[in-house]
Short mmCIF file of C-alpha atoms and ligand atoms in Angstrom, two decimals:
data_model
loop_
_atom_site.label_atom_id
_atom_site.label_comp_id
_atom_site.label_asym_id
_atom_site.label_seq_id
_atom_site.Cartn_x
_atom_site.Cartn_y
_atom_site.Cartn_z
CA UNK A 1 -22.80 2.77 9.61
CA UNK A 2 -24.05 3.93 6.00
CA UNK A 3 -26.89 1.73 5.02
CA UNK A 4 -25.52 -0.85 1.88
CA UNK A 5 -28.01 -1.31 -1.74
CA UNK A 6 -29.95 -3.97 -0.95
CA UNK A 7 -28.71 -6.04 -3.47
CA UNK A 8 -25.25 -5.79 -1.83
CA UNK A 9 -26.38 -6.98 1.35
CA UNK A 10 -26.31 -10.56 1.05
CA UNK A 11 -22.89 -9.99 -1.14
CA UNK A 12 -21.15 -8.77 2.11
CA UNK A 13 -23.26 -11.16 4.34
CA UNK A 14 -21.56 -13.59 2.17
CA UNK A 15 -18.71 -12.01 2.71
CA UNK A 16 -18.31 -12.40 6.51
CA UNK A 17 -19.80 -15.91 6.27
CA UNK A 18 -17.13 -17.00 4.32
CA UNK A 19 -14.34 -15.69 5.72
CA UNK A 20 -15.22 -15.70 9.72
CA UNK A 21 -12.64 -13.71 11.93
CA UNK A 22 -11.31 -11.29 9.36
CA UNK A 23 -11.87 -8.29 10.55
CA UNK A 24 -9.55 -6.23 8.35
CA UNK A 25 -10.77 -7.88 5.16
CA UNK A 26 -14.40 -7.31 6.19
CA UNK A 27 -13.23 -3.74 6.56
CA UNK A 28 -11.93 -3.09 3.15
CA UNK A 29 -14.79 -4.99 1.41
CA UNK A 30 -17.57 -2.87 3.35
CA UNK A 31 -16.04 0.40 2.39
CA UNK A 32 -15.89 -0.30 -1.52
CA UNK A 33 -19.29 -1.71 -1.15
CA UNK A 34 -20.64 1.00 0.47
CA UNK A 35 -19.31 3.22 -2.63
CA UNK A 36 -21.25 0.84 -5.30
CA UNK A 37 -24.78 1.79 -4.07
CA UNK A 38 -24.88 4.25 -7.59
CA UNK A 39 -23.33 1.83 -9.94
CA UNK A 40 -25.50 -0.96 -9.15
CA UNK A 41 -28.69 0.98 -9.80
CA UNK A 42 -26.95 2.04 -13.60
CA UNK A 43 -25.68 -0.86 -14.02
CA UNK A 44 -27.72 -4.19 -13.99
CA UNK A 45 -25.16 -6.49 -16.15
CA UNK A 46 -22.68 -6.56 -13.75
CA UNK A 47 -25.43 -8.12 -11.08
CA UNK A 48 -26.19 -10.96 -14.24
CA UNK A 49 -22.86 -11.70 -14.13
CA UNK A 50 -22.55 -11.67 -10.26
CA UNK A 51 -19.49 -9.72 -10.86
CA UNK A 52 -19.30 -8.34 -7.32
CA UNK A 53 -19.51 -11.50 -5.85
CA UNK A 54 -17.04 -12.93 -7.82
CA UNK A 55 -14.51 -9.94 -6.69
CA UNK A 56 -15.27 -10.92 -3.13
CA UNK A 57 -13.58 -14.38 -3.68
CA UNK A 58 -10.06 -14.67 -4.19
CA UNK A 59 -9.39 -16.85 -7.33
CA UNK A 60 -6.61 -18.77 -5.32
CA UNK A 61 -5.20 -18.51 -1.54
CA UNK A 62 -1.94 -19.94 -1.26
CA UNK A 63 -1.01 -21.18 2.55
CA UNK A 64 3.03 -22.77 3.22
CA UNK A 65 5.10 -24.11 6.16
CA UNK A 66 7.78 -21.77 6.00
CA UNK A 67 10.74 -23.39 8.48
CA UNK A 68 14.35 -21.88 8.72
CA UNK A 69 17.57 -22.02 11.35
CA UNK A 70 18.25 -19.03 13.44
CA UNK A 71 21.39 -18.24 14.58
CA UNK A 72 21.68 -20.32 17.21
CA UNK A 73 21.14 -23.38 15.02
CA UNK A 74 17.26 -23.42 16.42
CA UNK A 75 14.78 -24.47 13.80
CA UNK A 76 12.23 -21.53 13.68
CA UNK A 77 8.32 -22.34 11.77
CA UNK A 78 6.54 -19.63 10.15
CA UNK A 79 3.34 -19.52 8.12
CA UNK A 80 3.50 -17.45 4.38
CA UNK A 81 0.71 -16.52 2.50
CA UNK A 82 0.05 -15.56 -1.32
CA UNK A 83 -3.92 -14.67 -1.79
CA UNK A 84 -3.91 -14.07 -5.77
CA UNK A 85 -6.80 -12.14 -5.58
CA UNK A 86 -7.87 -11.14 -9.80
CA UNK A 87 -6.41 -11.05 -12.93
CA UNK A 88 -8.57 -9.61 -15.16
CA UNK A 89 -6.49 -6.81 -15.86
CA UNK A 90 -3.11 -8.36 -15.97
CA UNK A 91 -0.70 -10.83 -13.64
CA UNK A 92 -1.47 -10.63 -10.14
CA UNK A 93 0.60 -7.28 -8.85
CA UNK A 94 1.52 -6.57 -5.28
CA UNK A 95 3.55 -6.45 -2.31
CA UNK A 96 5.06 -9.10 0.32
CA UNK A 97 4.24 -8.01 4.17
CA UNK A 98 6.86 -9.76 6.90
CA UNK A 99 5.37 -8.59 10.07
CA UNK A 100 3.98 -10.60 13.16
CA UNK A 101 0.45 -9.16 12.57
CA UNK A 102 0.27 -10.98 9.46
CA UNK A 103 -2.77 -13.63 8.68
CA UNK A 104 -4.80 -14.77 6.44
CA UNK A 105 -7.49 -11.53 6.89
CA UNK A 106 -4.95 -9.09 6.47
CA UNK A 107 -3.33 -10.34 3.51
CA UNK A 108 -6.81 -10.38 1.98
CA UNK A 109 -7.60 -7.01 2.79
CA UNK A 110 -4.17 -5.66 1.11
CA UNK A 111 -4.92 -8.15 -1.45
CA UNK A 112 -8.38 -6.69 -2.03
CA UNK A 113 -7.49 -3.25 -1.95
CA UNK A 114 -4.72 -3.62 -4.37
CA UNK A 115 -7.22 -5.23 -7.26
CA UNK A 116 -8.82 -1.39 -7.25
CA UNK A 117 -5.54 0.50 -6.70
CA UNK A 118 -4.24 -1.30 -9.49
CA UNK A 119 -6.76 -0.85 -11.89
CA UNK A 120 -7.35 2.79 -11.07
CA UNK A 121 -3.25 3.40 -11.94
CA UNK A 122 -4.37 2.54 -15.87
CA UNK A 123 -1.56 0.02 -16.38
CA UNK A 124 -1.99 -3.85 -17.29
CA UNK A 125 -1.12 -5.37 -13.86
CA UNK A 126 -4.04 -7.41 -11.39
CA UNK A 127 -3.99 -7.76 -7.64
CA UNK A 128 -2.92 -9.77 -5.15
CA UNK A 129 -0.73 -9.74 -1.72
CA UNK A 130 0.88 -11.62 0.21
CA UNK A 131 3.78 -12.55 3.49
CA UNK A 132 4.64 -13.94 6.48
CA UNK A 133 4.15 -13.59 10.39
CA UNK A 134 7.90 -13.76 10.29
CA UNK A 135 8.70 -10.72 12.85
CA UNK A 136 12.37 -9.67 10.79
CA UNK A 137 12.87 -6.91 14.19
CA UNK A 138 16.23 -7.86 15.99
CA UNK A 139 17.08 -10.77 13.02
CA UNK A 140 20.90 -10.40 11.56
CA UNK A 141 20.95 -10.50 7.92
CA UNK A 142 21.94 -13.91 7.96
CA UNK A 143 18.69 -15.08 9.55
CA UNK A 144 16.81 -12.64 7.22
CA UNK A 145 18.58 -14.30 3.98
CA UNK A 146 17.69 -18.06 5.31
CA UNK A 147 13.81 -16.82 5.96
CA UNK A 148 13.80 -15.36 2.32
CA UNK A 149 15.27 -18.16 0.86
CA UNK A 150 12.84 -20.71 2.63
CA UNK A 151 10.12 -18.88 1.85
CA UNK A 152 10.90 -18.60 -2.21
CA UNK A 153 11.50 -22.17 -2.40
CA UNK A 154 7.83 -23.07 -2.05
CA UNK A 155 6.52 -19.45 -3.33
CA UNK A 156 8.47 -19.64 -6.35
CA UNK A 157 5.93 -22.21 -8.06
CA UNK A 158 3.37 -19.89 -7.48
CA UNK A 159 5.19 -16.92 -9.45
CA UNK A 160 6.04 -15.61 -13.38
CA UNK A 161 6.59 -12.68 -14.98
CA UNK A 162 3.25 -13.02 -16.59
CA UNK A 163 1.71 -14.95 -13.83
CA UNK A 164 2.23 -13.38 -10.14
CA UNK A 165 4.96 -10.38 -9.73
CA UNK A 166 5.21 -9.95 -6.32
CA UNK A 167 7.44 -6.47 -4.83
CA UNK A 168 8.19 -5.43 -1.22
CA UNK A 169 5.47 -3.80 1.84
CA UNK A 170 5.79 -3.14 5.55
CA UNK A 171 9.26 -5.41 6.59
CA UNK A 172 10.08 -5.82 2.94
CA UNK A 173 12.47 -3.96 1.35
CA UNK A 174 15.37 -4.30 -1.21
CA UNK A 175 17.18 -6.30 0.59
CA UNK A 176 14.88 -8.60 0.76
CA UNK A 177 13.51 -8.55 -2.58
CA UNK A 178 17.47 -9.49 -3.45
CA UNK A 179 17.20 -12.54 -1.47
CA UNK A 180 13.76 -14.23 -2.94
CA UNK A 181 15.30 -12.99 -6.10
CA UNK A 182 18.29 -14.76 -5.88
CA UNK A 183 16.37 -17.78 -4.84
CA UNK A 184 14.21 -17.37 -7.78
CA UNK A 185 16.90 -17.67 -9.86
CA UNK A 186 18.58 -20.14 -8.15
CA UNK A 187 15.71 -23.07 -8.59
CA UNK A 188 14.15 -21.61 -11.85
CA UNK A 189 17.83 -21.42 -14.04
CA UNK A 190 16.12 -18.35 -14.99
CA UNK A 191 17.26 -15.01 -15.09
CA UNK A 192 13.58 -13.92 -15.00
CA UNK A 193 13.76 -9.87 -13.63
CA UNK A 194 9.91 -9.41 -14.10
CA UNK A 195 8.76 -12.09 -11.80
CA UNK A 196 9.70 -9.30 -8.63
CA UNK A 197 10.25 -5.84 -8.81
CA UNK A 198 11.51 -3.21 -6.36
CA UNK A 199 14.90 -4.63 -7.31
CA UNK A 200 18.57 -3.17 -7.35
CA UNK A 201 19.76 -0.52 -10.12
CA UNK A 202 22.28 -3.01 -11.22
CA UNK A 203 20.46 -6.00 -11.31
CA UNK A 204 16.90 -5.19 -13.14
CA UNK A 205 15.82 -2.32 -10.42
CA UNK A 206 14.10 0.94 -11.59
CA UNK A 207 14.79 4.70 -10.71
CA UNK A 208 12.18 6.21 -8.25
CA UNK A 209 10.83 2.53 -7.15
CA UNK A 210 12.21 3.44 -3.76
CA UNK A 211 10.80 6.29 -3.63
CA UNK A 212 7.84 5.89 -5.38
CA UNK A 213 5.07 5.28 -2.82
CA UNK A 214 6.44 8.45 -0.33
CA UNK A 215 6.92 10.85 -4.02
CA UNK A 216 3.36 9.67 -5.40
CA UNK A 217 1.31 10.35 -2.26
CA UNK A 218 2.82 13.65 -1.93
CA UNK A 219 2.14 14.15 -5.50
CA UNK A 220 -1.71 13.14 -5.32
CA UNK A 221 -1.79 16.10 -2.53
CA UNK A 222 -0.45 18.29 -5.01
CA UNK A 223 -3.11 17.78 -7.12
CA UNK A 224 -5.48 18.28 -4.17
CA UNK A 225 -4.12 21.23 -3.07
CA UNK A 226 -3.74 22.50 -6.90
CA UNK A 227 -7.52 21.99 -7.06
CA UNK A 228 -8.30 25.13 -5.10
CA UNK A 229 -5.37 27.18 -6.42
CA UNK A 230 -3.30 26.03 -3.26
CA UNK A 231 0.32 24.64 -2.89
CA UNK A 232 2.69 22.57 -0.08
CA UNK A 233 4.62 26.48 0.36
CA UNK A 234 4.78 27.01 3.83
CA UNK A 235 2.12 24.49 5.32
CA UNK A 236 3.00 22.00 8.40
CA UNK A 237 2.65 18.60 7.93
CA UNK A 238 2.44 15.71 10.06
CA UNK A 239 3.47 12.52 8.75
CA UNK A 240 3.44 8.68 10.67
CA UNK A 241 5.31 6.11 10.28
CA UNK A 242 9.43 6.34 9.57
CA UNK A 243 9.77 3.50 7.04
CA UNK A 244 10.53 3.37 3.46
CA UNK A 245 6.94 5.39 2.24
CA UNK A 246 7.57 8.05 5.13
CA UNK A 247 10.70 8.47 4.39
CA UNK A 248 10.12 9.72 0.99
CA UNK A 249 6.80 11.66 1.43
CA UNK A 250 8.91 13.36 4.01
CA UNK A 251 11.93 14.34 1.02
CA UNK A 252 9.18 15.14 -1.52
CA UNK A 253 7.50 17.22 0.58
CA UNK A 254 10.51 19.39 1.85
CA UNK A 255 11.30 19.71 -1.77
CA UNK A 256 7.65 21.14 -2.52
CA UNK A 257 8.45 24.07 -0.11
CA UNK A 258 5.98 22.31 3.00
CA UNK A 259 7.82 21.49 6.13
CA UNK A 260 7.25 17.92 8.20
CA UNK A 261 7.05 18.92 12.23
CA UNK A 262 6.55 15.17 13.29
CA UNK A 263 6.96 11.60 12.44
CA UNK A 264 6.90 8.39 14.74
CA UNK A 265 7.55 4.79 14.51
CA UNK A 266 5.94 1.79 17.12
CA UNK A 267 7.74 3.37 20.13
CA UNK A 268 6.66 6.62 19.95
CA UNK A 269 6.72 10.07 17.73
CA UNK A 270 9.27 12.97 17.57
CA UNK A 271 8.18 16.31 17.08
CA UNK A 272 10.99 18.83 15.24
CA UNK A 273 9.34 21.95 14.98
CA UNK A 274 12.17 23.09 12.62
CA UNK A 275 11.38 20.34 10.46
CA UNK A 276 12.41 16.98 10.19
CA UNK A 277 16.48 16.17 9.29
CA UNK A 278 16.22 13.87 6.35
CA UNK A 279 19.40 12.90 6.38
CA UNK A 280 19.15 12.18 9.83
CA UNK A 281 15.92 10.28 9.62
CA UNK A 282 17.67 8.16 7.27
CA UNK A 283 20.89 7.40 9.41
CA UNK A 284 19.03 6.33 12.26
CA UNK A 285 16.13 4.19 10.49
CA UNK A 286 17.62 3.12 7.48
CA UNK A 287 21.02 2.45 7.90
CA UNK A 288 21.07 1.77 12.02
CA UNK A 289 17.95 0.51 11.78
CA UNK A 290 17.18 2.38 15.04
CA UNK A 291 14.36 3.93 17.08
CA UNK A 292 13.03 7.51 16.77
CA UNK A 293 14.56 8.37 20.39
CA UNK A 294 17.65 7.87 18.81
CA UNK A 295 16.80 10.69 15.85
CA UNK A 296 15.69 12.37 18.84
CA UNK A 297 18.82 12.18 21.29
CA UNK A 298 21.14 12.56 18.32
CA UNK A 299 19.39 15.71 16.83
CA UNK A 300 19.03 17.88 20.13
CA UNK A 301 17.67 21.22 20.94
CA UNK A 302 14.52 21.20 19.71
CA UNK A 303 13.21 17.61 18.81
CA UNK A 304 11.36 16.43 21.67
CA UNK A 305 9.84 12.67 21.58
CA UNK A 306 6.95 11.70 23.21
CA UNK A 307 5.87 7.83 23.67
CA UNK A 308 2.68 7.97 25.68
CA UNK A 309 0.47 10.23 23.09
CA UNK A 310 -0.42 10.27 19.90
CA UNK A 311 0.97 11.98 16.62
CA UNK A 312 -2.28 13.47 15.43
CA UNK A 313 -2.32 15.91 18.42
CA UNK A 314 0.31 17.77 16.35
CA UNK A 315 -1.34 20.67 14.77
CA UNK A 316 -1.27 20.37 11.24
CA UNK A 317 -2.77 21.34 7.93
CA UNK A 318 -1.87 18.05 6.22
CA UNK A 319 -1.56 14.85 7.85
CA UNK A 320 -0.40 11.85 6.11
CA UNK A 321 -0.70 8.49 7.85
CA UNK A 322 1.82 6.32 6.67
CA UNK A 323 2.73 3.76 9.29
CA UNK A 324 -0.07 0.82 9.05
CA UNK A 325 -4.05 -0.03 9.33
CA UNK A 326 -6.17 1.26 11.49
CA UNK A 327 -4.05 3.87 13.20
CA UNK A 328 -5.65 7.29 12.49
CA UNK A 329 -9.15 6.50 14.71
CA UNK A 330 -11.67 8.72 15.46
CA UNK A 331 -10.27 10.63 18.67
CA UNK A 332 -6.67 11.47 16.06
CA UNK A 333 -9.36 12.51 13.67
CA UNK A 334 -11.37 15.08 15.91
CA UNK A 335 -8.08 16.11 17.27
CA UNK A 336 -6.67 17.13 13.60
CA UNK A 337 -10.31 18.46 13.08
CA UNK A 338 -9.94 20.94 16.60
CA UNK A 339 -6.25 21.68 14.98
CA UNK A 340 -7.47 22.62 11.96
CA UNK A 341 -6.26 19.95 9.27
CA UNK A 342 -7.76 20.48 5.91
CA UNK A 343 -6.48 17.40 4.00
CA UNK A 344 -6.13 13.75 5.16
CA UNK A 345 -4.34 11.13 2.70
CA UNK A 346 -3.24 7.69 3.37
CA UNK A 347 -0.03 7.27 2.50
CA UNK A 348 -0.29 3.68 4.11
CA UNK A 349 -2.88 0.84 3.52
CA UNK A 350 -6.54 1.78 5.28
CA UNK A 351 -4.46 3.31 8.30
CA UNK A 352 -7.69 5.41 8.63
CA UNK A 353 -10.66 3.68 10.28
CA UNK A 354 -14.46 3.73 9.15
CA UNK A 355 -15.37 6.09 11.81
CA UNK A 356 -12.34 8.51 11.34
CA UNK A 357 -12.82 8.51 7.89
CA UNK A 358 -16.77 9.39 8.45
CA UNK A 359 -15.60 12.36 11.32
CA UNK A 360 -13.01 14.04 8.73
CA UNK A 361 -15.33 13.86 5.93
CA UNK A 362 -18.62 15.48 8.01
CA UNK A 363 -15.61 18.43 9.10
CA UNK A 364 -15.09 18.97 5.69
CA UNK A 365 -11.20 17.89 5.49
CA UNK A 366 -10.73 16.42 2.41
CA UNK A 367 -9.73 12.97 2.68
CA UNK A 368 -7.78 10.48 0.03
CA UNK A 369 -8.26 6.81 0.35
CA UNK A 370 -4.55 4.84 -0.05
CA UNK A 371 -6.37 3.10 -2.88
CA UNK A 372 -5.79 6.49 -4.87
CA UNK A 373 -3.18 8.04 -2.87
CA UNK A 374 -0.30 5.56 -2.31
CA UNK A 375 -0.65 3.67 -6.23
CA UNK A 376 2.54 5.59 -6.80
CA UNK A 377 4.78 2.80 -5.61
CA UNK A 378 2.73 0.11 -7.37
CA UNK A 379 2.60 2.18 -10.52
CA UNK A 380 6.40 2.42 -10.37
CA UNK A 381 6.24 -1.61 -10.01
CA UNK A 382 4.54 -1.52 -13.32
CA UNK A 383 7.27 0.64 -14.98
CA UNK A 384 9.40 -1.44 -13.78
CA UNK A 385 8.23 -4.10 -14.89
CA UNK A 386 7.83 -2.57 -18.29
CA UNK A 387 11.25 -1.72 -18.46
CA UNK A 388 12.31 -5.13 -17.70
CA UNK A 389 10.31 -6.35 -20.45
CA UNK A 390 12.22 -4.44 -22.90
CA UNK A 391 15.08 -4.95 -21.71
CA UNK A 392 15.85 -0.72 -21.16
CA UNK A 393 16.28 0.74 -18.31
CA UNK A 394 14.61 4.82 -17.83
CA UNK A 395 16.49 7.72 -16.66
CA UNK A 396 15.33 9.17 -12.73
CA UNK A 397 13.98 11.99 -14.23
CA UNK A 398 12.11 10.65 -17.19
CA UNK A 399 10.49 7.74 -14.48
CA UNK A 400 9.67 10.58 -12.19
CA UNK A 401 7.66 12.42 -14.79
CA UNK A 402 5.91 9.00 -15.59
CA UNK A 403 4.91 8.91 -11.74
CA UNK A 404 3.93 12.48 -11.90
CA UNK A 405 1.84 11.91 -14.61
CA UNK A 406 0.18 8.88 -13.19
CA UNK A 407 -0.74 10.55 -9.92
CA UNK A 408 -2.29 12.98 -11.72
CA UNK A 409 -4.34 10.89 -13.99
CA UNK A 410 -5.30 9.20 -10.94
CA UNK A 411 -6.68 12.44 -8.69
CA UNK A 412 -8.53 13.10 -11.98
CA UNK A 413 -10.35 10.30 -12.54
CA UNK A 414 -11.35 9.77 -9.03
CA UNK A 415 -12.41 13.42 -9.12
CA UNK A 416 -14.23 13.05 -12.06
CA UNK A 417 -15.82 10.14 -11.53
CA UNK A 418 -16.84 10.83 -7.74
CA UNK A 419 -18.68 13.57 -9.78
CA UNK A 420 -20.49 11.75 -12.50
CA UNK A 421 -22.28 9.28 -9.66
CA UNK A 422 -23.39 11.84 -7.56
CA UNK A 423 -20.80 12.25 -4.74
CA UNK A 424 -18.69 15.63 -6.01
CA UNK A 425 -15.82 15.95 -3.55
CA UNK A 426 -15.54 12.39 -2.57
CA UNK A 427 -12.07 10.75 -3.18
CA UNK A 428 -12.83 7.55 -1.66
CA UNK A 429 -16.33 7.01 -4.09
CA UNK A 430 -14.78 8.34 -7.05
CA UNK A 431 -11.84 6.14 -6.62
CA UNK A 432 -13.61 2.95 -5.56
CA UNK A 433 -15.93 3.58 -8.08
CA UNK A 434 -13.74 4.44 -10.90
CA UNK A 435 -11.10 1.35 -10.15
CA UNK A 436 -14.17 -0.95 -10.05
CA UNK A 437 -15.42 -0.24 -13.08
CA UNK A 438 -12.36 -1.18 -14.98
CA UNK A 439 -12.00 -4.23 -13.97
CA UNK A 440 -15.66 -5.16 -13.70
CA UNK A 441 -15.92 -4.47 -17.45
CA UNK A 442 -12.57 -7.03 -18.17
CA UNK A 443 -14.32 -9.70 -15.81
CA UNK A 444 -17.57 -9.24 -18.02
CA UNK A 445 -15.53 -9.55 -21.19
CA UNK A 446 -13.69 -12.61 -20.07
CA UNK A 447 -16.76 -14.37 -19.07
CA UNK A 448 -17.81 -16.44 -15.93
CA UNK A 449 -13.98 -17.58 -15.10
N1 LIG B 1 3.14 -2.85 -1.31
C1 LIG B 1 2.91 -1.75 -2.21
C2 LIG B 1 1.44 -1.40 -2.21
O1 LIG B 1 0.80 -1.51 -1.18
C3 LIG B 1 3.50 -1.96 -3.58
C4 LIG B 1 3.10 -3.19 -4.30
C5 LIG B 1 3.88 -3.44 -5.58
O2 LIG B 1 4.73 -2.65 -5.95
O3 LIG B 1 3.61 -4.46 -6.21
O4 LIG B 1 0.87 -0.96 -3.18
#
């Protein structure tokens, strides 16, 4: 493990004191420490004002009894969780997880994460994350609508367009966000469409939100690629996952002339050497909700799916995890090394692990951290949001361009600044680096709160 400044030792003893068992959160607190080493030695004022360890600590955690009636008319209990992180920079911004995995240590590390992400995107909006252990697999819309509805009626307290705009992650999608809404509205009187985004065209929504996250990864590896006078035109890329921010890297990338060989979900991946069928992708996991044997079974010839390997043993020049934490480990990373992968980004939240990250990077694949790679879909949030402010709603195109843009500013500035501190090259530096910095100088300005 990289040695940490010795002034940020204790902060990340602290760290693990405090929050014992949290593995994740520990995770995503060493890495942007470990990027800090040069900006503590340049900057003393920001140790004065203990303004690390004040970024460490949420400034609220917010734990509820979430109970609803399945189908059957059996009472069901479920724990939600909003961990409003900072707000120096605006409201607290980010997205709900439902997933069985969820706890208190991983909402903090998406919570953590998305203080920097949000910063680094250059738009007035904090961090903060939050969900359920509610497992929504198998549950009929009814039981997902009752769940939703339980779960706003203590959350909704907690929320305001100016105070805590939460949106959708892993389990939560529009659907979803139209349930909580109508909730929202429901107990409030309020007809409030900033206090959520990721909402319907027709009732507050914004173009490109649902494909914001899949588009704006793909268009950070643009810039990447544009860097050294290369393009997506022919190249094979492997991308994990099949949900919403797949789904889209996959479209954006066929569009960009590259061609997507593989993609996977929990049960296994599917390898379509002709590239993947987008429209069939989207039958089987969007609308039937399916499994990727079915994309398999109903595409034929020459998809093939395999359940007992692992997708980074498809050869690739670009891989793009996009499924969840932690799955991209050190033996997918030497494999994608032997294969000959020259660029890495996280499409996903830390799906790449310390080690993998460390293997990549002494291969010389150029890696992007989701902190700077997958702000597209918060950054749409935040046009969203801005939209719904004024009352306007933006044309697809002119949003898109506003992504584009965004993206770009963002590859920059984590380019630029991995530069000025010593670490040319390093995406995950310049963008830990250049997010904290932002909203270290707010928390200086706004004094010891
Ligand atoms: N869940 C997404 C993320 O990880 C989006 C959050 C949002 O739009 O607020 O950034």
């Amino acid at each position: 493990m990289p040695v940490l400044h010795e002034q940020l030792i204790p902060v990340f003893d602290e760290v693990i004191a405090r929050n014992p068992g949290e593995a994740e959160f520990h995770q995503a607190v060493r890495e942007v420490l470990e990027s800090l080493s040069p900006v503590v030695g340049k900057h003393p004022e920001y140790a004065d004002a203990e303004v690390i360890r004040r970024l460490c600590e949420p400034e609220r955690q917010i734990i509820f009894r979430v109970p609803w009636t399945d189908d059957a008319g059996r009472v069901q209990l479920n724990r939600g969780f909003r961990v409003e992180f900072n707000s120096a920079l605006g409201p607290y911004k980010g997205g709900l997880r439902f997933h069985p995995s969820v706890y208190l240590g991983i909402v903090k590390f998406l919570g953590f994460e998305q203080i920097f992400k949000n910063a680094l995107t250059g738009l007035p909006i904090g961090g903060g994350k939050g969900g359920s252990d509610f497992d929504p697999k198998g549950r009929s819309a009814g039981e997902i609508m009752r769940f939703c509805q339980s779960f706003m009626t203590e959350l909704y307290r907690h929320l305001g367009e100016y105070t805590d705009v939460p949106a959708g992650d892993i389990g939560v999608g529009q659907r979803e966000i139209g349930y909580m809404f109508g909730q929202y509205k429901r107990i409030t009187n309020r007809y409030e469409s900033g206090v959520l985004t990721g909402k319907g065209l027709s009732w507050g929504g914004s173009q490109v939100r649902t494909e914001a996250t899949g588009y704006g990864t793909v268009f950070f590896v643009k810039e990447m690629l544009a860097a050294t006078g290369d393009s997506f035109e022919g190249k094979k890329v492997v991308v994990s996952g099949s949900g919403n921010v797949a789904i889209y890297a996959i479209e954006k990338i066929h569009q960009l002339g590259g061609r997507v060989i593989a993609c996977s979900d929990s049960s296994g991946y599917v390898v379509d050497e002709a590239g993947i069928d987008l429209d069939l992708l989207k039958l089987v996991k969007v609308e039937q909700r399916g499994r990727i044997s079915d994309y398999a079974r109903l595409r034929g010839g020459g998809a093939r799916v395999v359940t007992d390997g692992s997708i980074w043993d498809v050869p690739c020049s670009v891989a793009l995890p996009c499924a969840t934490q932690n799955e991209l480990d050190e033996v997918g990373a030497r494999r994608l090394v032997e294969n000959g992968c020259q660029i890495v980004a996280e499409g996903a939240n830390m799906p790449t692990t310390p080690g993998a990250i460390r293997l990549l990077r002494e291969a010389g694949v150029r890696f992007a951290p989701g902190k700077a790679a997958n702000a597209g879909g918060v950054s749409t949030s935040a046009l969203e949001m801005q939209q719904n402010a004024s009352r306007d709603s933006w044309s697809f195109d002119y949003t898109e361009e506003r992504l584009a843009e965004i993206m770009r500013s963002i590859h920059d500035r984590s380019i630029e600044t991995a530069e000025e501190y010593g670490a040319p090259g390093d995406y995950v530096a310049g963008a830990n680096i250049a997010g904290f910095i932002q909203v270290a100088d707010a928390m200086l300005a706004l004094g010891i709160v």
